Amino acid sequence: MKFFIDQHGCAKNQVDGELIINLLKKKDWIQVFEPAEANVIIVNSCGFIESAKTESINAVMSARQMYPKAKILLAGCLAQRYAADLKDDLTEADGFFGNGDLSQIYKVIEPLMKDERPVLVPEQKGVCCGDRDLLLSFPGTAFVKITEGCNNRCSFCAIPIIRGDLRSRNADEIISEIKELVAKGVYEINLIGQDLAAYGTGATDNCFGDGRTLFHEGESGLARLLAMISAIEGTFAVRLLYIHPDHFNEDILPVMQGDSRFLHYFDIPFQNGDDEIIKKMNRVGNRAVYKRLIEKIRTTFPDAAIRTTFMAGFPGETDAAFENTKSFLAEIATDWSGCFFYSKEDDTPAYNFKGQIPKKIAEKRAAELVELQAKITKEALKKRIGQEYDVLIEEVLSESSENPDEGLAIGRAPFQAPEVDGSVVVHYDRSVQTEAAAVQTGRLVRVKITSSGDIDLNGDFVADSPLNEKIAHGDGIQFAQNV
């Protein structure tokens, strides 16, 4: 039997998709990369906000229309949250499977192929993990999940409703996975979770196997985990993605200082810059505290790249409150930020808040934040001109239309996270054999930045990175972008 996976949502959902792929392959199913060839099309959905839900539902409807003979399975967050409702309303789907326990997918696939219409929403417990022989990412990079669920209970957020309470993955298990990925040639490890700062803080967690969540008294579980990662031998890089600002573990900074393999990249979703709105979001920090956090990071790492997220149009957001968010963004001048307008989500406290903002106003405010960040990013990128960086090549393009000897490739520098930030366009000489051999997907090349745009950078090939000789080149792992 053949299956195709249609991936939606965040990096955490991507890991779930990779686990599903491996589980089906263990049953001798064959993954195909053209939906027309598939017996089953799996829509691994997102259910975070309204636009994401709509996108996933449209994917199911489109698959049914274009591939009428295939079975359509709605999996992921949307199925986990709304399977009971969608079973009656979304007749285009032949089955529904949540993400609480991915190993139970066999209980859905088998009846699905017998023309039954299964609905399975497994309980949310533990952290789904396992072998991943194919990664849905560009060569050389992988996401490693260290937590699942969330205890923060931000008033606007449906993630705890979908993914449940916080669970931390066993530290030894995480270390083993990182070692395996590094041994197979993965250079960039991106740690992910709903909130990395919460690692090891759950009431029933014993993620270090010794009954303690702290390395030393007062030291966070995340700092202890990073110390364990630092003890791994090999050439690789580690990026931390999504750390809640109210719980940011400042004790991770000296650990990161002690090992150059930790990238100076910090993803801290502030969501707002007005103290009253921050409080209504059920967050305990404030503008001044958040600003001091940024200053602390930049004092420790002057070259730090900082990404954040803002929400526009939260209930009760006045014009003055929105201006506070704009001025806050201007003051902290993060390298990157995403912005989305408030989505009224079922069963969240904010759903019933007074002062709901009209969608047009929320969209306009979000656009203003995007425009402001674009100006900040553009100025920040100009400062990169003349600097040299090791760039991880993600895609090799055809030659330049103006000069057939000029090769073009797309890659990322350490201050650019996969999928969400800009890229580096690498220019090299295709006629020089050593350059052409060096510029390959999954490899690092030394690049000198020559110009910048609104989001991306241009740079010239300088040399093959000496790190390539130290990166392992094991077998047994594939990247979807190379298949």
Tab-separated table of C-alpha atoms in Angstrom, residues 5-466:
chain	number	residue	atom	x	y	z
A	5	ILE	CA	1.510	12.819	3.728
A	6	ASP	CA	0.269	16.379	3.299
A	7	GLN	CA	2.045	18.294	6.053
A	8	HIS	CA	0.614	21.396	7.769
A	9	GLY	CA	1.414	23.406	10.882
A	10	CYS	CA	4.484	23.888	13.036
A	11	ALA	CA	7.774	22.089	13.544
A	12	LYS	CA	6.235	19.979	16.329
A	13	ASN	CA	3.639	18.771	13.848
A	14	GLN	CA	6.424	18.059	11.376
A	15	VAL	CA	8.063	15.703	13.859
A	16	ASP	CA	4.699	13.955	14.282
A	17	GLY	CA	4.504	13.567	10.513
A	18	GLU	CA	7.987	12.061	10.403
A	19	LEU	CA	7.032	9.586	13.123
A	20	ILE	CA	3.876	8.580	11.223
A	21	ILE	CA	5.955	7.972	8.104
A	22	ASN	CA	8.303	5.655	9.949
A	23	LEU	CA	5.494	3.784	11.699
A	24	LEU	CA	3.770	3.038	8.382
A	25	LYS	CA	7.013	2.008	6.729
A	26	LYS	CA	7.509	-0.542	9.495
A	27	LYS	CA	4.309	-2.160	8.235
A	28	ASP	CA	5.770	-2.245	4.709
A	29	TRP	CA	3.738	0.676	3.462
A	30	ILE	CA	5.443	2.709	0.754
A	31	GLN	CA	5.708	6.475	0.985
A	32	VAL	CA	5.115	8.290	-2.293
A	33	PHE	CA	5.729	11.936	-3.079
A	34	GLU	CA	2.905	12.382	-5.574
A	35	PRO	CA	-0.623	12.199	-4.115
A	36	ALA	CA	-1.958	10.733	-7.344
A	37	GLU	CA	0.035	7.551	-6.615
A	38	ALA	CA	-1.296	7.079	-3.080
A	39	ASN	CA	-3.895	4.679	-1.719
A	40	VAL	CA	-4.113	6.865	1.394
A	41	ILE	CA	-3.572	10.627	1.652
A	42	ILE	CA	-2.843	11.714	5.218
A	43	VAL	CA	-3.559	15.390	5.936
A	44	ASN	CA	-1.490	16.090	9.047
A	45	SER	CA	-3.428	19.137	10.161
A	46	CYS	CA	-2.966	22.231	12.305
A	47	GLY	CA	-5.721	23.443	14.624
A	48	PHE	CA	-4.075	26.397	16.346
A	49	ILE	CA	-5.962	29.338	14.849
A	50	GLU	CA	-8.886	29.804	12.487
A	51	SER	CA	-6.811	30.343	9.344
A	52	ALA	CA	-4.820	27.164	9.996
A	53	LYS	CA	-7.991	25.157	10.578
A	54	THR	CA	-9.468	26.459	7.339
A	55	GLU	CA	-6.298	25.568	5.444
A	56	SER	CA	-6.386	21.987	6.737
A	57	ILE	CA	-10.078	21.512	5.971
A	58	ASN	CA	-9.559	22.890	2.470
A	59	ALA	CA	-6.703	20.415	2.007
A	60	VAL	CA	-9.064	17.526	2.771
A	61	MET	CA	-11.733	18.840	0.414
A	62	SER	CA	-9.205	19.451	-2.336
A	63	ALA	CA	-7.728	15.961	-1.961
A	64	ARG	CA	-11.173	14.400	-2.202
A	65	GLN	CA	-11.965	16.342	-5.373
A	66	MET	CA	-8.627	15.686	-7.087
A	67	TYR	CA	-8.061	12.088	-5.965
A	68	PRO	CA	-11.510	10.485	-5.583
A	69	LYS	CA	-10.166	6.918	-5.399
A	70	ALA	CA	-7.823	7.574	-2.475
A	71	LYS	CA	-8.697	7.230	1.178
A	72	ILE	CA	-8.375	10.583	2.972
A	73	LEU	CA	-7.261	10.500	6.615
A	74	LEU	CA	-7.423	13.713	8.648
A	75	ALA	CA	-4.714	13.474	11.289
A	76	GLY	CA	-3.014	15.898	13.656
A	77	CYS	CA	-4.229	18.750	15.844
A	78	LEU	CA	-7.494	19.477	14.057
A	79	ALA	CA	-8.550	15.834	14.327
A	80	GLN	CA	-7.442	15.680	17.967
A	81	ARG	CA	-9.638	18.641	18.870
A	82	TYR	CA	-12.658	18.381	16.558
A	83	ALA	CA	-12.948	14.770	15.365
A	84	ALA	CA	-16.395	14.271	16.910
A	85	ASP	CA	-17.783	17.340	15.127
A	86	LEU	CA	-15.967	16.826	11.846
A	87	LYS	CA	-17.089	13.214	11.518
A	88	ASP	CA	-20.560	14.469	10.608
A	89	ASP	CA	-19.622	17.713	8.886
A	90	LEU	CA	-16.500	16.811	6.904
A	91	THR	CA	-17.814	13.924	4.827
A	92	GLU	CA	-14.852	14.254	2.455
A	93	ALA	CA	-12.627	12.578	5.095
A	94	ASP	CA	-12.658	8.787	5.361
A	95	GLY	CA	-11.176	8.704	8.859
A	96	PHE	CA	-9.861	10.794	11.730
A	97	PHE	CA	-6.778	10.296	13.894
A	98	GLY	CA	-5.542	12.566	16.697
A	99	ASN	CA	-1.966	13.030	17.852
A	100	GLY	CA	-2.076	11.867	21.484
A	101	ASP	CA	-0.377	8.534	20.752
A	102	LEU	CA	0.891	8.176	17.207
A	103	SER	CA	1.757	4.507	17.656
A	104	GLN	CA	-1.976	3.783	17.500
A	105	ILE	CA	-2.182	4.787	13.838
A	106	TYR	CA	-2.441	1.100	12.906
A	107	LYS	CA	-5.817	1.017	14.678
A	108	VAL	CA	-7.022	3.582	12.134
A	109	ILE	CA	-5.256	2.498	8.965
A	110	GLU	CA	-6.485	-1.102	9.021
A	111	PRO	CA	-10.236	-0.335	9.307
A	112	LEU	CA	-9.789	2.567	6.921
A	113	MET	CA	-8.644	0.142	4.215
A	114	LYS	CA	-11.665	-2.054	4.950
A	115	ASP	CA	-13.962	0.823	3.958
A	116	GLU	CA	-14.850	1.602	7.559
A	117	ARG	CA	-14.793	5.212	8.802
A	118	PRO	CA	-12.632	5.104	11.945
A	119	VAL	CA	-12.349	7.919	14.474
A	120	LEU	CA	-9.575	7.669	17.050
A	121	VAL	CA	-8.508	10.434	19.436
A	122	PRO	CA	-5.819	8.946	21.708
A	123	GLU	CA	-5.255	10.344	25.189
A	124	GLN	CA	-2.536	12.964	25.455
A	125	LYS	CA	0.223	11.482	27.580
A	126	GLY	CA	3.976	11.223	27.285
A	127	VAL	CA	5.953	12.669	24.387
A	128	CYS	CA	5.595	10.852	21.070
A	129	CYS	CA	9.010	9.873	19.800
A	130	GLY	CA	10.786	7.091	17.931
A	131	ASP	CA	12.861	6.371	14.859
A	132	ARG	CA	12.715	8.819	11.964
A	133	ASP	CA	14.434	7.564	8.840
A	134	LEU	CA	13.110	10.395	6.677
A	135	LEU	CA	13.022	14.029	7.760
A	136	LEU	CA	10.603	16.498	6.192
A	137	SER	CA	13.250	19.187	6.173
A	138	PHE	CA	16.144	20.437	4.116
A	139	PRO	CA	19.325	18.361	4.302
A	140	GLY	CA	21.510	18.739	7.348
A	141	THR	CA	18.870	19.895	9.835
A	142	ALA	CA	16.456	18.171	12.211
A	143	PHE	CA	13.902	19.064	14.867
A	144	VAL	CA	14.083	17.267	18.230
A	145	LYS	CA	11.042	17.466	20.492
A	146	ILE	CA	11.820	17.728	24.223
A	147	THR	CA	8.376	18.572	25.661
A	148	GLU	CA	4.747	18.173	24.761
A	149	GLY	CA	1.711	20.046	25.994
A	150	CYS	CA	1.738	23.259	28.014
A	151	ASN	CA	0.856	24.510	31.502
A	152	ASN	CA	1.082	28.240	30.780
A	153	ARG	CA	-2.622	28.681	29.981
A	154	CYS	CA	-2.336	31.910	28.017
A	155	SER	CA	-5.918	33.135	27.751
A	156	PHE	CA	-5.931	33.143	23.941
A	157	CYS	CA	-4.240	29.799	23.331
A	158	ALA	CA	-5.860	26.477	22.440
A	159	ILE	CA	-2.670	24.420	22.587
A	160	PRO	CA	-3.326	23.008	26.097
A	161	ILE	CA	-6.797	22.038	24.903
A	162	ILE	CA	-5.306	20.191	21.941
A	163	ARG	CA	-1.990	18.889	23.282
A	164	GLY	CA	-2.792	18.641	26.986
A	165	ASP	CA	-0.715	19.448	30.053
A	166	LEU	CA	3.058	19.689	29.984
A	167	ARG	CA	5.066	16.490	29.665
A	168	SER	CA	8.859	16.415	29.542
A	169	ARG	CA	10.724	13.785	27.590
A	170	ASN	CA	13.367	11.680	29.329
A	171	ALA	CA	16.748	13.396	29.057
A	172	ASP	CA	18.681	10.221	28.239
A	173	GLU	CA	16.230	9.551	25.422
A	174	ILE	CA	16.824	13.042	24.010
A	175	ILE	CA	20.587	12.616	24.228
A	176	SER	CA	20.398	9.261	22.454
A	177	GLU	CA	18.354	10.732	19.625
A	178	ILE	CA	20.729	13.658	19.169
A	179	LYS	CA	23.714	11.308	19.128
A	180	GLU	CA	22.024	9.157	16.490
A	181	LEU	CA	21.133	12.128	14.297
A	182	VAL	CA	24.650	13.541	14.548
A	183	ALA	CA	26.131	10.133	13.713
A	184	LYS	CA	23.959	10.049	10.581
A	185	GLY	CA	25.268	13.390	9.354
A	186	VAL	CA	22.748	15.886	10.731
A	187	TYR	CA	24.589	19.103	11.547
A	188	GLU	CA	21.861	21.365	12.921
A	189	ILE	CA	19.723	20.234	15.856
A	190	ASN	CA	16.694	22.429	16.610
A	191	LEU	CA	15.173	21.791	20.042
A	192	ILE	CA	11.419	22.291	20.043
A	193	GLY	CA	8.469	22.150	22.446
A	194	GLN	CA	5.493	24.302	23.349
A	195	ASP	CA	7.850	26.044	25.817
A	196	LEU	CA	11.453	24.908	26.224
A	197	ALA	CA	11.716	26.878	29.482
A	198	ALA	CA	9.229	24.466	31.053
A	199	TYR	CA	11.402	21.410	30.462
A	200	GLY	CA	11.443	19.240	33.581
A	201	THR	CA	8.920	21.282	35.576
A	202	GLY	CA	5.843	19.060	35.321
A	203	ALA	CA	4.553	17.711	38.628
A	204	THR	CA	5.070	14.058	37.686
A	205	ASP	CA	8.176	14.446	35.535
A	206	ASN	CA	11.298	12.481	36.338
A	207	CYS	CA	13.046	13.242	33.092
A	208	PHE	CA	16.549	12.771	34.504
A	209	GLY	CA	15.800	9.400	36.050
A	210	ASP	CA	17.082	10.342	39.487
A	211	GLY	CA	13.946	11.853	40.969
A	212	ARG	CA	15.258	15.393	40.507
A	213	THR	CA	14.457	18.046	37.944
A	214	LEU	CA	17.343	20.282	39.001
A	215	PHE	CA	21.026	19.775	38.253
A	216	HIS	CA	22.056	21.894	41.223
A	217	GLU	CA	19.792	23.780	43.582
A	218	GLY	CA	18.330	26.710	41.664
A	219	GLU	CA	19.372	25.424	38.251
A	220	SER	CA	16.663	24.745	35.700
A	221	GLY	CA	15.911	21.482	33.973
A	222	LEU	CA	16.666	23.102	30.626
A	223	ALA	CA	20.127	24.159	31.798
A	224	ARG	CA	20.816	20.629	32.981
A	225	LEU	CA	19.676	19.206	29.645
A	226	LEU	CA	21.900	21.632	27.720
A	227	ALA	CA	24.846	20.610	29.904
A	228	MET	CA	24.182	16.989	28.947
A	229	ILE	CA	24.005	17.934	25.264
A	230	SER	CA	27.276	19.822	25.645
A	231	ALA	CA	28.914	16.585	26.790
A	232	ILE	CA	28.113	14.905	23.448
A	233	GLU	CA	31.164	14.585	21.251
A	234	GLY	CA	31.030	15.626	17.618
A	235	THR	CA	30.563	18.547	15.283
A	236	PHE	CA	27.040	19.898	15.293
A	237	ALA	CA	25.043	23.011	16.182
A	238	VAL	CA	22.074	23.430	18.516
A	239	ARG	CA	19.327	26.026	18.216
A	240	LEU	CA	16.644	26.599	20.863
A	241	LEU	CA	13.192	27.405	19.498
A	242	TYR	CA	10.373	28.957	21.554
A	243	ILE	CA	11.157	29.982	25.123
A	244	HIS	CA	8.304	31.639	27.013
A	245	PRO	CA	9.496	35.041	28.266
A	246	ASP	CA	7.907	34.642	31.714
A	247	HIS	CA	10.011	31.567	32.446
A	248	PHE	CA	13.177	32.263	30.468
A	249	ASN	CA	15.968	30.297	32.122
A	250	GLU	CA	18.828	32.773	32.441
A	251	ASP	CA	21.011	29.951	33.775
A	252	ILE	CA	21.189	28.571	30.238
A	253	LEU	CA	23.298	31.554	29.164
A	254	PRO	CA	26.564	30.467	30.870
A	255	VAL	CA	26.039	26.914	29.587
A	256	MET	CA	25.709	28.297	26.068
A	257	GLN	CA	28.749	30.522	26.591
A	258	GLY	CA	30.800	27.461	27.423
A	259	ASP	CA	30.091	25.637	24.165
A	260	SER	CA	30.276	27.337	20.770
A	261	ARG	CA	28.009	24.675	19.299
A	262	PHE	CA	25.012	26.414	20.897
A	263	LEU	CA	23.834	28.995	18.389
A	264	HIS	CA	23.203	32.476	19.748
A	265	TYR	CA	19.612	32.423	18.586
A	266	PHE	CA	16.651	33.092	20.879
A	267	ASP	CA	12.982	32.628	19.968
A	268	ILE	CA	10.968	34.472	22.631
A	269	PRO	CA	7.267	35.149	21.819
A	270	PHE	CA	6.366	38.356	23.677
A	271	GLN	CA	2.946	38.653	21.984
A	272	ASN	CA	2.368	42.225	23.159
A	273	GLY	CA	4.011	45.361	24.492
A	274	ASP	CA	1.180	46.802	26.577
A	275	ASP	CA	1.170	45.823	30.249
A	276	GLU	CA	-2.617	45.640	30.565
A	277	ILE	CA	-2.970	43.419	27.504
A	278	ILE	CA	-0.069	41.228	28.650
A	279	LYS	CA	-1.910	40.733	31.948
A	280	LYS	CA	-5.174	39.897	30.139
A	281	MET	CA	-3.243	37.318	28.157
A	282	ASN	CA	-2.594	35.618	31.531
A	283	ARG	CA	1.099	36.362	31.451
A	284	VAL	CA	2.975	37.531	34.534
A	285	GLY	CA	5.689	39.614	32.891
A	286	ASN	CA	5.549	43.157	31.636
A	287	ARG	CA	7.178	45.422	29.119
A	288	ALA	CA	10.021	46.504	31.431
A	289	VAL	CA	10.862	42.925	32.462
A	290	TYR	CA	10.852	41.753	28.862
A	291	LYS	CA	13.077	44.628	27.803
A	292	ARG	CA	15.593	43.777	30.549
A	293	LEU	CA	15.617	40.177	29.331
A	294	ILE	CA	16.577	41.303	25.835
A	295	GLU	CA	19.306	43.518	27.277
A	296	LYS	CA	20.645	40.604	29.357
A	297	ILE	CA	20.836	38.355	26.301
A	298	ARG	CA	22.542	40.983	24.172
A	299	THR	CA	25.020	41.799	26.928
A	300	THR	CA	25.917	38.113	27.142
A	301	PHE	CA	25.881	37.569	23.377
A	302	PRO	CA	26.418	40.794	21.409
A	303	ASP	CA	25.838	38.843	18.183
A	304	ALA	CA	22.564	37.308	19.379
A	305	ALA	CA	19.757	36.884	16.870
A	306	ILE	CA	16.348	37.304	18.472
A	307	ARG	CA	12.988	36.282	17.046
A	308	THR	CA	9.638	37.054	18.612
A	309	THR	CA	5.922	36.890	17.865
A	310	PHE	CA	3.221	39.513	18.290
A	311	MET	CA	-0.538	39.271	18.315
A	312	ALA	CA	-2.669	42.191	17.120
A	313	GLY	CA	-6.295	42.796	17.958
A	314	PHE	CA	-6.492	41.011	21.299
A	315	PRO	CA	-9.818	41.773	23.064
A	316	GLY	CA	-9.658	45.146	24.771
A	317	GLU	CA	-6.682	46.381	22.760
A	318	THR	CA	-7.172	50.124	22.414
A	319	ASP	CA	-5.355	52.326	19.933
A	320	ALA	CA	-3.056	53.428	22.766
A	321	ALA	CA	-2.337	49.814	23.739
A	322	PHE	CA	-1.455	48.977	20.162
A	323	GLU	CA	0.883	51.958	19.978
A	324	ASN	CA	2.614	50.576	23.077
A	325	THR	CA	3.249	47.327	21.226
A	326	LYS	CA	4.639	49.198	18.233
A	327	SER	CA	6.967	51.258	20.400
A	328	PHE	CA	8.043	48.133	22.290
A	329	LEU	CA	8.985	46.417	19.036
A	330	ALA	CA	10.887	49.512	17.938
A	331	GLU	CA	12.790	49.566	21.245
A	332	ILE	CA	13.820	45.915	21.355
A	333	ALA	CA	14.429	45.818	17.578
A	334	THR	CA	14.338	42.056	17.218
A	335	ASP	CA	16.003	40.588	14.135
A	336	TRP	CA	12.868	38.706	13.184
A	337	SER	CA	9.252	38.600	14.271
A	338	GLY	CA	6.049	37.012	13.171
A	339	CYS	CA	2.696	38.692	13.626
A	340	PHE	CA	-0.807	37.314	13.497
A	341	PHE	CA	-4.121	38.839	14.412
A	342	TYR	CA	-6.180	37.448	17.269
A	343	SER	CA	-8.265	34.373	16.510
A	344	LYS	CA	-11.293	33.724	18.714
A	345	GLU	CA	-10.786	30.103	19.764
A	346	ASP	CA	-13.435	27.860	21.345
A	347	ASP	CA	-13.053	27.060	25.040
A	348	THR	CA	-10.295	29.611	25.668
A	349	PRO	CA	-10.903	32.296	28.338
A	350	ALA	CA	-10.416	35.118	25.814
A	351	TYR	CA	-13.323	33.779	23.743
A	352	ASN	CA	-15.745	35.479	26.149
A	353	PHE	CA	-13.696	38.600	26.843
A	354	LYS	CA	-15.383	41.925	26.295
A	355	GLY	CA	-14.029	44.372	23.752
A	356	GLN	CA	-13.583	42.003	20.807
A	357	ILE	CA	-11.761	43.869	18.033
A	358	PRO	CA	-13.255	43.921	14.506
A	359	LYS	CA	-11.253	41.729	12.148
A	360	LYS	CA	-10.448	44.579	9.754
A	361	ILE	CA	-8.883	46.612	12.551
A	362	ALA	CA	-6.921	43.610	13.815
A	363	GLU	CA	-5.651	42.867	10.306
A	364	LYS	CA	-4.617	46.498	9.822
A	365	ARG	CA	-2.695	46.502	13.101
A	366	ALA	CA	-0.967	43.244	12.233
A	367	ALA	CA	0.078	44.706	8.877
A	368	GLU	CA	1.555	47.730	10.659
A	369	LEU	CA	3.659	45.482	12.881
A	370	VAL	CA	4.842	43.515	9.857
A	371	GLU	CA	5.820	46.753	8.132
A	372	LEU	CA	7.713	47.973	11.199
A	373	GLN	CA	9.566	44.679	11.576
A	374	ALA	CA	10.481	44.760	7.891
A	375	LYS	CA	12.245	48.086	8.402
A	376	ILE	CA	14.060	46.804	11.494
A	377	THR	CA	15.114	43.594	9.745
A	378	LYS	CA	16.328	45.467	6.690
A	379	GLU	CA	18.594	47.667	8.817
A	380	ALA	CA	19.857	44.679	10.806
A	381	LEU	CA	20.735	42.790	7.624
A	382	LYS	CA	22.753	45.732	6.304
A	383	LYS	CA	25.078	45.286	9.283
A	384	ARG	CA	25.856	41.752	8.072
A	385	ILE	CA	27.451	43.039	4.854
A	386	GLY	CA	31.178	42.325	4.785
A	387	GLN	CA	30.923	39.577	7.432
A	388	GLU	CA	31.719	35.919	6.797
A	389	TYR	CA	29.542	33.059	8.000
A	390	ASP	CA	29.314	29.304	7.705
A	391	VAL	CA	26.154	28.799	5.647
A	392	LEU	CA	24.255	25.500	5.604
A	393	ILE	CA	23.263	24.826	1.988
A	394	GLU	CA	19.613	23.819	1.609
A	395	GLU	CA	19.100	23.952	-2.131
A	396	VAL	CA	21.369	24.205	-5.182
A	397	LEU	CA	19.742	26.139	-8.015
A	398	SER	CA	20.521	26.232	-11.709
A	399	GLU	CA	23.102	28.600	-13.101
A	400	SER	CA	22.523	32.326	-13.321
A	401	SER	CA	20.587	33.435	-16.405
A	402	GLU	CA	23.155	36.190	-16.957
A	403	ASN	CA	26.294	34.089	-16.488
A	404	PRO	CA	26.234	30.297	-17.040
A	405	ASP	CA	29.411	29.916	-14.985
A	406	GLU	CA	27.810	31.530	-11.945
A	407	GLY	CA	26.129	29.027	-9.672
A	408	LEU	CA	23.389	29.913	-7.205
A	409	ALA	CA	22.444	28.158	-3.988
A	410	ILE	CA	20.143	28.873	-1.054
A	411	GLY	CA	21.337	28.418	2.498
A	412	ARG	CA	21.022	29.658	6.054
A	413	ALA	CA	23.484	31.345	8.388
A	414	PRO	CA	23.424	30.717	12.173
A	415	PHE	CA	21.081	33.672	12.726
A	416	GLN	CA	18.420	32.199	10.421
A	417	ALA	CA	16.113	29.451	11.663
A	418	PRO	CA	14.607	26.962	9.199
A	419	GLU	CA	11.362	27.897	7.451
A	420	VAL	CA	10.671	31.130	9.350
A	421	ASP	CA	13.601	33.502	8.708
A	422	GLY	CA	15.314	34.727	5.575
A	423	SER	CA	18.009	32.963	3.576
A	424	VAL	CA	21.450	33.559	2.112
A	425	VAL	CA	21.757	33.387	-1.678
A	426	VAL	CA	25.210	31.982	-2.307
A	427	HIS	CA	27.008	32.904	-5.541
A	428	TYR	CA	29.844	30.649	-6.681
A	429	ASP	CA	31.842	29.748	-9.782
A	430	ARG	CA	30.493	26.554	-11.361
A	431	SER	CA	33.533	26.295	-13.612
A	432	VAL	CA	35.814	25.809	-10.608
A	433	GLN	CA	35.559	22.172	-9.664
A	434	THR	CA	36.397	22.679	-5.997
A	435	GLU	CA	33.661	25.284	-5.562
A	436	ALA	CA	31.040	23.219	-7.373
A	437	ALA	CA	31.945	20.196	-5.242
A	438	ALA	CA	31.721	22.202	-2.029
A	439	VAL	CA	28.328	23.794	-2.697
A	440	GLN	CA	26.103	20.790	-2.065
A	441	THR	CA	22.960	20.392	0.020
A	442	GLY	CA	23.612	19.575	3.654
A	443	ARG	CA	27.148	20.997	3.580
A	444	LEU	CA	28.566	24.133	5.137
A	445	VAL	CA	30.375	26.704	3.039
A	446	ARG	CA	32.116	29.878	4.112
A	447	VAL	CA	30.332	32.877	2.592
A	448	LYS	CA	31.102	36.594	2.592
A	449	ILE	CA	27.963	38.730	2.632
A	450	THR	CA	27.985	41.231	-0.230
A	451	SER	CA	24.504	42.757	-0.170
A	452	SER	CA	21.201	42.632	1.672
A	453	GLY	CA	17.527	42.941	0.830
A	454	ASP	CA	14.343	43.120	2.860
A	455	ILE	CA	14.629	39.566	4.177
A	456	ASP	CA	17.455	37.756	2.395
A	457	LEU	CA	21.179	38.242	1.969
A	458	ASN	CA	23.531	37.719	-0.967
A	459	GLY	CA	27.028	36.383	-0.495
A	460	ASP	CA	30.041	35.069	-2.382
A	461	PHE	CA	31.566	31.658	-1.838
A	462	VAL	CA	34.846	31.968	0.062
A	463	ALA	CA	35.819	28.392	0.861
A	464	ASP	CA	34.576	24.996	1.864
A	465	SER	CA	34.013	25.068	5.621
A	466	PRO	CA	36.618	23.080	7.562
